[in-house]
PDB file of C-alpha atoms in Angstrom:
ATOM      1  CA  UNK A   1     -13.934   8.565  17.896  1.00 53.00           C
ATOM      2  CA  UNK A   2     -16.508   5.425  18.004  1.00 55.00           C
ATOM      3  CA  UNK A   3     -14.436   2.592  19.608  1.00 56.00           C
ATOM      4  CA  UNK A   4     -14.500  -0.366  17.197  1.00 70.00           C
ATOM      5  CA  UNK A   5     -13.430  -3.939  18.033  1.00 73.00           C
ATOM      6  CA  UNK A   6     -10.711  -5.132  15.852  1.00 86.00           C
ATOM      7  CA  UNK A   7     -10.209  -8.436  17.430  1.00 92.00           C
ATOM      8  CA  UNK A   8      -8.798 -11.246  15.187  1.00 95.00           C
ATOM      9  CA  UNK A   9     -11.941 -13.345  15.659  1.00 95.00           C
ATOM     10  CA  UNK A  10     -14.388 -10.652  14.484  1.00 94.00           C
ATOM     11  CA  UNK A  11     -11.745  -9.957  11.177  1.00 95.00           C
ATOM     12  CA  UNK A  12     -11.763 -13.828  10.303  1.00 95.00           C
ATOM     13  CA  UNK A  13     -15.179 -14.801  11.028  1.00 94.00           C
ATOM     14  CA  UNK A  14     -16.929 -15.690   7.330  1.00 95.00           C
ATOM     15  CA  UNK A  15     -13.997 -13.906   5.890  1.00 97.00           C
ATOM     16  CA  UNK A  16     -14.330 -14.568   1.484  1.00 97.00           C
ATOM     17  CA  UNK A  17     -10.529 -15.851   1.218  1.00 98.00           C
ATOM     18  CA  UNK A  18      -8.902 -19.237   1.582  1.00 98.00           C
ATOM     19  CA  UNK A  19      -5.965 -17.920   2.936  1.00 98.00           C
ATOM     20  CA  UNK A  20      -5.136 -14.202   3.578  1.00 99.00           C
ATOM     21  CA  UNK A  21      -6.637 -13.390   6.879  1.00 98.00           C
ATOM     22  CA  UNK A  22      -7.286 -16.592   8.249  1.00 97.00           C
ATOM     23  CA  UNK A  23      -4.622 -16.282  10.948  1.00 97.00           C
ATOM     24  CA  UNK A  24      -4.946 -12.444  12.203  1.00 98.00           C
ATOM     25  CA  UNK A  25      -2.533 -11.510  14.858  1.00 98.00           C
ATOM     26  CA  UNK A  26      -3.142  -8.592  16.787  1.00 96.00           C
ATOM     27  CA  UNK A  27      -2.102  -6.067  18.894  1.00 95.00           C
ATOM     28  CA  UNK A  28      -3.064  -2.891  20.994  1.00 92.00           C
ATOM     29  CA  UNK A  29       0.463  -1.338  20.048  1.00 92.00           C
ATOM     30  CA  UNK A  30       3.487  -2.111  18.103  1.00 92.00           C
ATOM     31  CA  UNK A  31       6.650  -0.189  16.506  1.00 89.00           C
ATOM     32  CA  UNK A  32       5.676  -1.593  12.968  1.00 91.00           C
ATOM     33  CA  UNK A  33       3.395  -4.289  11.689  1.00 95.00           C
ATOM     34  CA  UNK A  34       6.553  -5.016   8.752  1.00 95.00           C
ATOM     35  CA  UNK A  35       8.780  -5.987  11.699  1.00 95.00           C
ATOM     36  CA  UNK A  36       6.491  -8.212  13.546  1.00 97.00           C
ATOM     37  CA  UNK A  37       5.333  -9.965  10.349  1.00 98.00           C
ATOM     38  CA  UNK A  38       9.124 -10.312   8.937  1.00 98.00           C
ATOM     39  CA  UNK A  39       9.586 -12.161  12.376  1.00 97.00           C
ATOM     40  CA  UNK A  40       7.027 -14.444  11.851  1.00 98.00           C
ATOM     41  CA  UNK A  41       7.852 -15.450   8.926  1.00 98.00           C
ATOM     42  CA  UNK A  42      11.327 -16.259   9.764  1.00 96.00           C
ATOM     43  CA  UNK A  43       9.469 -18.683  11.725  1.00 97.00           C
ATOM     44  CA  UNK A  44       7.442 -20.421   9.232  1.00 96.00           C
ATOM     45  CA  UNK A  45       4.310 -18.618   9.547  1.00 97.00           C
ATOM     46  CA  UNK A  46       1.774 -19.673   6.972  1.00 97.00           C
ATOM     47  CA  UNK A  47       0.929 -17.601   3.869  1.00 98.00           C
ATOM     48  CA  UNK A  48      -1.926 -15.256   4.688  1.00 98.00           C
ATOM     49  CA  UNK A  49      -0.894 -14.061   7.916  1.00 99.00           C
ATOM     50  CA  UNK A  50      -2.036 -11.070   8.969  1.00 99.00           C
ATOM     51  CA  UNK A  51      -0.124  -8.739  11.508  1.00 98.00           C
ATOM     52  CA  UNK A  52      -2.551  -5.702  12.880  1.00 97.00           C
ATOM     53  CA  UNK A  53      -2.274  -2.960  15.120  1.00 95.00           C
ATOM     54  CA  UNK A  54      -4.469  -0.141  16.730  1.00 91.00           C
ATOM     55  CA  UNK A  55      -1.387   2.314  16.677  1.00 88.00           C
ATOM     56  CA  UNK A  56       2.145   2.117  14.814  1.00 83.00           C
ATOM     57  CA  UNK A  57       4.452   3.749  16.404  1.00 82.00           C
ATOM     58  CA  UNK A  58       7.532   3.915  14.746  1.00 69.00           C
ATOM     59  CA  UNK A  59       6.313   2.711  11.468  1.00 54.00           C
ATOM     60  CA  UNK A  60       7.584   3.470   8.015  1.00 56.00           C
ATOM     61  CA  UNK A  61       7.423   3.946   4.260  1.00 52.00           C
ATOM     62  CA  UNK A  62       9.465   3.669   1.289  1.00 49.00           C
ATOM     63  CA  UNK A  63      12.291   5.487   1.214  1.00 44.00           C
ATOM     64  CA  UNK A  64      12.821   4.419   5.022  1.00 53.00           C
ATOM     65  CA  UNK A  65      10.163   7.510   5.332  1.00 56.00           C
ATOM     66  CA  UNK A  66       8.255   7.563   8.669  1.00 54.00           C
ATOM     67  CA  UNK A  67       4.571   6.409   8.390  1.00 56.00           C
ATOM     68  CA  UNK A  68       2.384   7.699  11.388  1.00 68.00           C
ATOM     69  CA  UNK A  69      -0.451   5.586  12.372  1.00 74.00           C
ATOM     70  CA  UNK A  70      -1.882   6.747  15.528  1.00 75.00           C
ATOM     71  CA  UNK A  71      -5.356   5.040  16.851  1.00 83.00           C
ATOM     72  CA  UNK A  72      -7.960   5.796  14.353  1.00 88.00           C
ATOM     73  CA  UNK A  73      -5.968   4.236  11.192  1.00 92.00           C
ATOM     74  CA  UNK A  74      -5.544   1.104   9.444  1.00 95.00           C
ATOM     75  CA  UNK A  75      -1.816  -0.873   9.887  1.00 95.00           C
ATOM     76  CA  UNK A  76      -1.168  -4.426   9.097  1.00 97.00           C
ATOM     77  CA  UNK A  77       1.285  -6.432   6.863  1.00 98.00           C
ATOM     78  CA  UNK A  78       0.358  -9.441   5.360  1.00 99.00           C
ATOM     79  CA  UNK A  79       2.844 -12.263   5.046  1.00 99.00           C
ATOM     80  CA  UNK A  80       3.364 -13.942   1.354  1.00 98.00           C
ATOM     81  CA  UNK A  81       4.902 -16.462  -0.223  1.00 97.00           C
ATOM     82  CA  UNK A  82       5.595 -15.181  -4.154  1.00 97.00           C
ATOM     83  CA  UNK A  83       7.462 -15.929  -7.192  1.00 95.00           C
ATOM     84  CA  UNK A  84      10.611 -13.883  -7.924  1.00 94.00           C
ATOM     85  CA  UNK A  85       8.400 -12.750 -10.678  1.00 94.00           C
ATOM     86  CA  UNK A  86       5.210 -12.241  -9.069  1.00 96.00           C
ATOM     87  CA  UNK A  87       7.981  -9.827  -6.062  1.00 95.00           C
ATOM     88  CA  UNK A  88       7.916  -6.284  -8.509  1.00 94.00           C
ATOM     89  CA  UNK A  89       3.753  -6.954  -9.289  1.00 97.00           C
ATOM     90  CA  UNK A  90       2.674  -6.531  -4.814  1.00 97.00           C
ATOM     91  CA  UNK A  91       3.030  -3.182  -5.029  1.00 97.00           C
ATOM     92  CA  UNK A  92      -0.059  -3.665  -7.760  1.00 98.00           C
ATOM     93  CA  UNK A  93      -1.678  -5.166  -5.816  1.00 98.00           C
ATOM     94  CA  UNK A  94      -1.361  -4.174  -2.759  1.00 98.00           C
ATOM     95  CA  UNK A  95      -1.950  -0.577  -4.460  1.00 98.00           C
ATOM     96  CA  UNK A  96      -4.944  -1.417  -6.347  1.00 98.00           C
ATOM     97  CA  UNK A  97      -6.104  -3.511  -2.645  1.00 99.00           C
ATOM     98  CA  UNK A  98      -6.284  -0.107  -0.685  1.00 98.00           C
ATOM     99  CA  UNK A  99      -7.940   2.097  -3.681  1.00 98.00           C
ATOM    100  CA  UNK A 100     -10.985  -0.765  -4.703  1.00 98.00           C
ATOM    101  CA  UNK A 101     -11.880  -0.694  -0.593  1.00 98.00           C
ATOM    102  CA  UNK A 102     -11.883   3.208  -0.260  1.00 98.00           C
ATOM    103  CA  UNK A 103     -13.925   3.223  -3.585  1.00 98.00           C
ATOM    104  CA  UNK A 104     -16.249   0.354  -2.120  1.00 97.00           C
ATOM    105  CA  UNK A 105     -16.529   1.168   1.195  1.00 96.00           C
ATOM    106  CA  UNK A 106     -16.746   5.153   1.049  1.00 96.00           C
ATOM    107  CA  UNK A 107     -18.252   5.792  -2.234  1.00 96.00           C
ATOM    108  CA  UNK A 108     -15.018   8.845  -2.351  1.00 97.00           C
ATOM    109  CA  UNK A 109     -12.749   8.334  -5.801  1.00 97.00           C
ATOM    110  CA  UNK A 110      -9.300   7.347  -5.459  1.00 97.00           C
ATOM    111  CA  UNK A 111      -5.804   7.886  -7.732  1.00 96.00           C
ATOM    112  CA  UNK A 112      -2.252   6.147  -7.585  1.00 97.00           C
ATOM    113  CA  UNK A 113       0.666   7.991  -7.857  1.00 95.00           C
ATOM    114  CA  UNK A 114       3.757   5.932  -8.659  1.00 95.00           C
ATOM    115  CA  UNK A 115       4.547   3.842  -7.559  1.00 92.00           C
ATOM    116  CA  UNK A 116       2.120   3.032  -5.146  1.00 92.00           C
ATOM    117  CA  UNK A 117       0.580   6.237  -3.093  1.00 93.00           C
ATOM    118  CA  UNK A 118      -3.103   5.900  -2.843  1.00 96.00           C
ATOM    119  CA  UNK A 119      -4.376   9.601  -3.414  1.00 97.00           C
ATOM    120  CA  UNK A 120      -8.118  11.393  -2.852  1.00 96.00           C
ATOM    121  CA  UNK A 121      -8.460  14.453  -4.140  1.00 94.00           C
ATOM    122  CA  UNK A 122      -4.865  14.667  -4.544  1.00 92.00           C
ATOM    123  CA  UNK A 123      -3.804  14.035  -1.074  1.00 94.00           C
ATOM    124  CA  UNK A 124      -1.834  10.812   0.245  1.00 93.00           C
ATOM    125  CA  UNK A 125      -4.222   8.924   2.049  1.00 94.00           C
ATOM    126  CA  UNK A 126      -2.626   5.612   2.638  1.00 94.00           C
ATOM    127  CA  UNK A 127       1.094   4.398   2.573  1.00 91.00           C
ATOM    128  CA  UNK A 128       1.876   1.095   1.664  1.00 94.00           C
ATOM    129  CA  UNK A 129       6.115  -0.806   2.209  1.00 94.00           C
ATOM    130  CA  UNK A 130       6.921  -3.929   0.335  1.00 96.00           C
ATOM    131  CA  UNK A 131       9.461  -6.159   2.410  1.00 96.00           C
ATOM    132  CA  UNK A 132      11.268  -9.371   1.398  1.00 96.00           C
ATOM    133  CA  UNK A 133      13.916 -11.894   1.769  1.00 95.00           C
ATOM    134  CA  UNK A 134      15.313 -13.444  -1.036  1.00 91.00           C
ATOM    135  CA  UNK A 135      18.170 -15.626  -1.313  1.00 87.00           C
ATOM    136  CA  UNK A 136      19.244 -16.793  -4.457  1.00 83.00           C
ATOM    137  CA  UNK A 137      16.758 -17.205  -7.230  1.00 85.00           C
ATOM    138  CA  UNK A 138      14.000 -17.906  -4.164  1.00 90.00           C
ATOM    139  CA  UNK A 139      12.200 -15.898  -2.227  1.00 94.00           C
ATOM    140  CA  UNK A 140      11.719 -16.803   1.302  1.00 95.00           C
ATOM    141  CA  UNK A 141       8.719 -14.592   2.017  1.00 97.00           C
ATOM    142  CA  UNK A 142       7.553 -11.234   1.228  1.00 98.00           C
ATOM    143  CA  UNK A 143       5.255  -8.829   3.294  1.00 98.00           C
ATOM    144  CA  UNK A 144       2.893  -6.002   2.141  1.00 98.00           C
ATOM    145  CA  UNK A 145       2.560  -3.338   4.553  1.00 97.00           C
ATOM    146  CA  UNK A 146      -0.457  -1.280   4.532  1.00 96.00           C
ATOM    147  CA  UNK A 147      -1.330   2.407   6.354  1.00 94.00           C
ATOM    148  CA  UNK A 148      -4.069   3.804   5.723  1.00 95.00           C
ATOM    149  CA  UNK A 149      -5.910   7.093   6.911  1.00 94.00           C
ATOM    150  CA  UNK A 150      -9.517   6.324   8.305  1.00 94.00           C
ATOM    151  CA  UNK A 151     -10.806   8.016  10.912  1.00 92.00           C
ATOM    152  CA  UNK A 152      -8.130  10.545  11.328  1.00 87.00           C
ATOM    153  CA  UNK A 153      -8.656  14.431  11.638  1.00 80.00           C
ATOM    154  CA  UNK A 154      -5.961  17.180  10.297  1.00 76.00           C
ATOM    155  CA  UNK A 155      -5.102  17.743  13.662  1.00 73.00           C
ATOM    156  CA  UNK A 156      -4.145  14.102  13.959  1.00 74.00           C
ATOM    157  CA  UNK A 157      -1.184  15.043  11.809  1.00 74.00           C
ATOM    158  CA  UNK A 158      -0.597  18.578  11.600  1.00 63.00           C
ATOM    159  CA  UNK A 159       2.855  18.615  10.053  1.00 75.00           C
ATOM    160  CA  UNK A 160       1.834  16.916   6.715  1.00 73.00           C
ATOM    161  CA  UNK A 161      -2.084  18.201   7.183  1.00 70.00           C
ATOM    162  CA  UNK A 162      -1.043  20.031   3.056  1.00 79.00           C
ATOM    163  CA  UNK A 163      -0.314  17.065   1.132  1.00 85.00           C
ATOM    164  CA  UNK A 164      -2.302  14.158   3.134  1.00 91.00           C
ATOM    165  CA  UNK A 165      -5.715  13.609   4.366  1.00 93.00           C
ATOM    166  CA  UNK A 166      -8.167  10.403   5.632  1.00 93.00           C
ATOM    167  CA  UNK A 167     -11.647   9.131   4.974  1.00 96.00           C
ATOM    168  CA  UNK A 168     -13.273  10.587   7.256  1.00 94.00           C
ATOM    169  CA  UNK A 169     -11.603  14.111   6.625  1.00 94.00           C
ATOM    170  CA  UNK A 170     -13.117  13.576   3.038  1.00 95.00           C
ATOM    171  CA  UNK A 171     -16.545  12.201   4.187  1.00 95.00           C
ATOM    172  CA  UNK A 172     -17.217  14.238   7.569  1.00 94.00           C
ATOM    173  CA  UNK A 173     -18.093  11.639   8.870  1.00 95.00           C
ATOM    174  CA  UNK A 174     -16.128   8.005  10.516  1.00 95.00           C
ATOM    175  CA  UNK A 175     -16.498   4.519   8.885  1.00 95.00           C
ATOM    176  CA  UNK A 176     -15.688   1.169   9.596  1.00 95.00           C
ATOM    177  CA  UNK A 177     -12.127   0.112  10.230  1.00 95.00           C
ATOM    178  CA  UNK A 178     -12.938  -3.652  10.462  1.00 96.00           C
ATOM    179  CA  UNK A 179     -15.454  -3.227   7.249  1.00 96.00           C
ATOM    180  CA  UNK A 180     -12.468  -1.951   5.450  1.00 97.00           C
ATOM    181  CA  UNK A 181      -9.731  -4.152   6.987  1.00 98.00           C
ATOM    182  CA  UNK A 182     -12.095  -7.471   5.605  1.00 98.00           C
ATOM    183  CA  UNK A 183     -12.351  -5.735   2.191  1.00 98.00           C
ATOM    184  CA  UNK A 184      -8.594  -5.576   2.211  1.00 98.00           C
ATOM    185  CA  UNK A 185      -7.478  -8.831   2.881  1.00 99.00           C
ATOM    186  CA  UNK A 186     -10.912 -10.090  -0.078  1.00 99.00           C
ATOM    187  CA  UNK A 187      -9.130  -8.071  -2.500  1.00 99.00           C
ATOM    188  CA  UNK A 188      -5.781  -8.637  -1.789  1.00 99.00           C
ATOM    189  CA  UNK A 189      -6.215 -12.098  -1.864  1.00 99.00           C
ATOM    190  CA  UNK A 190      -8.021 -12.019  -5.454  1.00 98.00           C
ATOM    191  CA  UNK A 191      -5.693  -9.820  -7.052  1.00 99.00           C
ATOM    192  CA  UNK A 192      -2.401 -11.729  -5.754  1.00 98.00           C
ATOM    193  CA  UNK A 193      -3.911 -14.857  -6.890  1.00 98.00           C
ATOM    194  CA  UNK A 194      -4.682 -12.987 -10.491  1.00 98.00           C
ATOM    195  CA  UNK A 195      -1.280 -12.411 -10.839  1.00 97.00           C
ATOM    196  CA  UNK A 196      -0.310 -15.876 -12.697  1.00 94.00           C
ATOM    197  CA  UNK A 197      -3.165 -15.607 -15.206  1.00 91.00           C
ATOM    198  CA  UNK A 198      -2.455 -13.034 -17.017  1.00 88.00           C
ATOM    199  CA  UNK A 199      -1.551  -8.825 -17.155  1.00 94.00           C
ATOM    200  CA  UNK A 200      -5.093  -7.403 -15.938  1.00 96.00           C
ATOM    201  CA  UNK A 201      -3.617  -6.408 -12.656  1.00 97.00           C
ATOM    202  CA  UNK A 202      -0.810  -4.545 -14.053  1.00 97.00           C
ATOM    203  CA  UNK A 203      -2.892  -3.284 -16.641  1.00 97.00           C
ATOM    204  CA  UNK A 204      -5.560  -1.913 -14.170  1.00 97.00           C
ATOM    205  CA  UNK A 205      -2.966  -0.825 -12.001  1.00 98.00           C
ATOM    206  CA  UNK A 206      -1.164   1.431 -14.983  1.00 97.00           C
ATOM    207  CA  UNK A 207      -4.393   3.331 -16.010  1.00 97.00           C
ATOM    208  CA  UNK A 208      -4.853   4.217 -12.814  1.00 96.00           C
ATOM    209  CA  UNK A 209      -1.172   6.037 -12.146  1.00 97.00           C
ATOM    210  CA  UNK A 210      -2.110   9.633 -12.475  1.00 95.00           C
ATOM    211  CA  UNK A 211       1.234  10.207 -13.172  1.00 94.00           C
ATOM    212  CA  UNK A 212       1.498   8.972 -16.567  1.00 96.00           C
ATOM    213  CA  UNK A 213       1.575  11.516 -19.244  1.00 95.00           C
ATOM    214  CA  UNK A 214       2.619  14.420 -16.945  1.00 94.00           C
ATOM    215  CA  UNK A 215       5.713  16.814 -16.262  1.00 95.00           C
ATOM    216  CA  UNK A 216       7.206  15.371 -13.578  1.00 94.00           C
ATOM    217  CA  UNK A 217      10.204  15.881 -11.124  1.00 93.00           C
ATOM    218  CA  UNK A 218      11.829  12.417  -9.778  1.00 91.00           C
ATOM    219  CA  UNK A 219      14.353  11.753  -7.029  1.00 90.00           C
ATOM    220  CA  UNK A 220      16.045   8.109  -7.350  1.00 85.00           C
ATOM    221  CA  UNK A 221      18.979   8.002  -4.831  1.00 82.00           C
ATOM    222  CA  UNK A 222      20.416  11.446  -5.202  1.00 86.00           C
ATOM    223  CA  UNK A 223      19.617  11.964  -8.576  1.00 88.00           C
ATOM    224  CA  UNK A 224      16.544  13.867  -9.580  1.00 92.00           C
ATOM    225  CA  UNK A 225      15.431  13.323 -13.298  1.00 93.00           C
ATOM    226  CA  UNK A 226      13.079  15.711 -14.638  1.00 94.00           C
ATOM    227  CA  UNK A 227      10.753  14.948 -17.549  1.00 95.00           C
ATOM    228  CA  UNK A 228       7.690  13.432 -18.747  1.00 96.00           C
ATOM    229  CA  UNK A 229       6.324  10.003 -17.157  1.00 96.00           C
ATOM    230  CA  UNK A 230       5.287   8.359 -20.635  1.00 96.00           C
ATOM    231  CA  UNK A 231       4.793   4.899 -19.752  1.00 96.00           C
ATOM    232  CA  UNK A 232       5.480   2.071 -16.912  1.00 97.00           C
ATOM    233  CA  UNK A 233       7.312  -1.169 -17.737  1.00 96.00           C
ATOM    234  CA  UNK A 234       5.633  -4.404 -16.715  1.00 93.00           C
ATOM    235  CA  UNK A 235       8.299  -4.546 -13.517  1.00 93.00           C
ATOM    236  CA  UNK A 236       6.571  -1.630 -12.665  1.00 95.00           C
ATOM    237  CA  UNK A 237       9.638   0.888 -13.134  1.00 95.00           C
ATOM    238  CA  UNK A 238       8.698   4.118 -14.418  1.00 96.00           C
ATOM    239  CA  UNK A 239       9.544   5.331 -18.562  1.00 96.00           C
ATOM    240  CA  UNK A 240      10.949   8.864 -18.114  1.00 96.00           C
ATOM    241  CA  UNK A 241      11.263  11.010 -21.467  1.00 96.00           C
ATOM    242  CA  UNK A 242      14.221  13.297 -20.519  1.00 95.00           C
ATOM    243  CA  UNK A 243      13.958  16.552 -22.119  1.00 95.00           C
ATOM    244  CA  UNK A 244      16.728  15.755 -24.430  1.00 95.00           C
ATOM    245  CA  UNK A 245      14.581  12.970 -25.536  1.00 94.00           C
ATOM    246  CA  UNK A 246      16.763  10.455 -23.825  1.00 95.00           C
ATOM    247  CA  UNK A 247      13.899   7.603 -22.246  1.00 96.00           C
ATOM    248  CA  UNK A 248      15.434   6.094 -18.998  1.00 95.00           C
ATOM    249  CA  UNK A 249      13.920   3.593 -16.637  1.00 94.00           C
ATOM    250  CA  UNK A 250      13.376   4.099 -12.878  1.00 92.00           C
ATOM    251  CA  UNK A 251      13.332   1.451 -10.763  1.00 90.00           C
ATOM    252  CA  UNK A 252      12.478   3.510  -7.535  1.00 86.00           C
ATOM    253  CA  UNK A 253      11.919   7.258  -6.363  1.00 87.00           C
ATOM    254  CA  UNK A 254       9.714   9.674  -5.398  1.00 86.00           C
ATOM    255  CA  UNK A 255       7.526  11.561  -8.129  1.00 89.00           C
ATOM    256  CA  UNK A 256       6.119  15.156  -7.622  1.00 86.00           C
ATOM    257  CA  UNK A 257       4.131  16.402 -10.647  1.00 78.00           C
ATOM    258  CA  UNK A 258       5.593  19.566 -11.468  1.00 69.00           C
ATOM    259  CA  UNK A 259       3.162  23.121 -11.498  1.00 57.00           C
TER     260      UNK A 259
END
């Protein structure tokens, strides 16, 4: 594996934002970026702030899933400051974040799967955790946290080695991890600050869901739903058509498409 520098300095320097990525904290090793960044921003960090890591070690995903991220992959959080109604849309864009830099900096084609798995080729190639804090009708802070599979090999993680894969499994060859980490925090930045002007990011980000318009097989809780995924509210929940006819909304769950 070609040792890259990921140093805070060499992330920030002429970085195109005015705010996410300016202050990169970083560090050889950590449990989880989410933690670290939630801590900060209990302490006032500024908006923008970016937590990084070579390795995660006990990180995780949504449904308090376990996310590896051993040396080789992509894991930061980013500390924001949104909206109550802007909270449901950073899963949009942190989404949409992780499949325009794959696109840009590989060239391979990417897919989401609701609500937010960035797929190639069908495979889970980056996993992404939405944290907050809100009290009241204010939220204190939220953080995006971001894994993604770059320079990883099956053998790097051999028990889910069927249903996930990384860049450079898809490209047979390695690319940059601070190229990709800058294009990140860019587009991250533009499509959080897109969010009060309109609906193109949830409109982008619904076209994209490969789900839609499929069979599919749902867990929420420890229900599972079985249907068709017709359409996605603007919260983001998914429209189920039951097969009854019956349209419910899901808020959160895990999708498989069904054979």
């Amino acid at each position: 594996m070609v040792e890259e520098n990921l140093s805070p300095a060499d992330i920030s320097r002429n970085l195109k934002t005015d705010f996410i990525g300016k202050k990169v904290i970083a560090y050889p090793s950590l449990s989880s970026t989410n933690d670290i960044a939630k801590s900060e921003a209990k302490k006032g960090a500024r908006e923008g702030t970016v937590i990084l890591a070579e390795e995660q070690t006990a990180g995780r995903g949504r449904l308090k899933r376990a996310w590896l991220s051993p040396k080789g992959s992509i894991a930061l959080s980013i500390i924001l400051h949104p909206t109550p109604a802007q909270l449901p849309s950073l899963i949009m864009v942190a989404s949409l974040a992780v499949a325009h830099c794959i696109e840009k900096v590989s060239g391979l084609e990417t897919q989401i799967k609701w609500p937010n798995d960035v797929l190639i080729k069908g495979k889970k190639a980056c996993g992404i955790l939405i944290e907050s804090d809100v009290r009241g009708s204010a939220v204190d802070y939220a953080v995006i946290g971001i894994g993604i599979n770059v320079n990883l090999l099956p053998a790097d993680f051999p028990e889910i080695a069927a249903t996930a894969t990384s860049l450079a499994q898809e490209l047979g060859r390695e690319i940059s991890r601070r190229e990709m980490i800058r294009c990140l925090l860019v587009e991250a930045e533009k499509l959080y600050l897109a969010l009060p002007e309109g609906d193109s990011v949830f409109r982008e980000w619904r076209d994209r869901l490969v789900t839609l318009g499929k069979e599919v097989e749902l867990i929420s809780g420890k229900t599972s739903y079985k249907g068709v995924a017709e359409s996605v509210a603007n919260d983001g929940s998914l429209l189920l058509r039951q097969p009854d006819g019956n349209l419910i909304k899901i808020v959160a769950g895990d999708v498989s498409l069904r054979q």
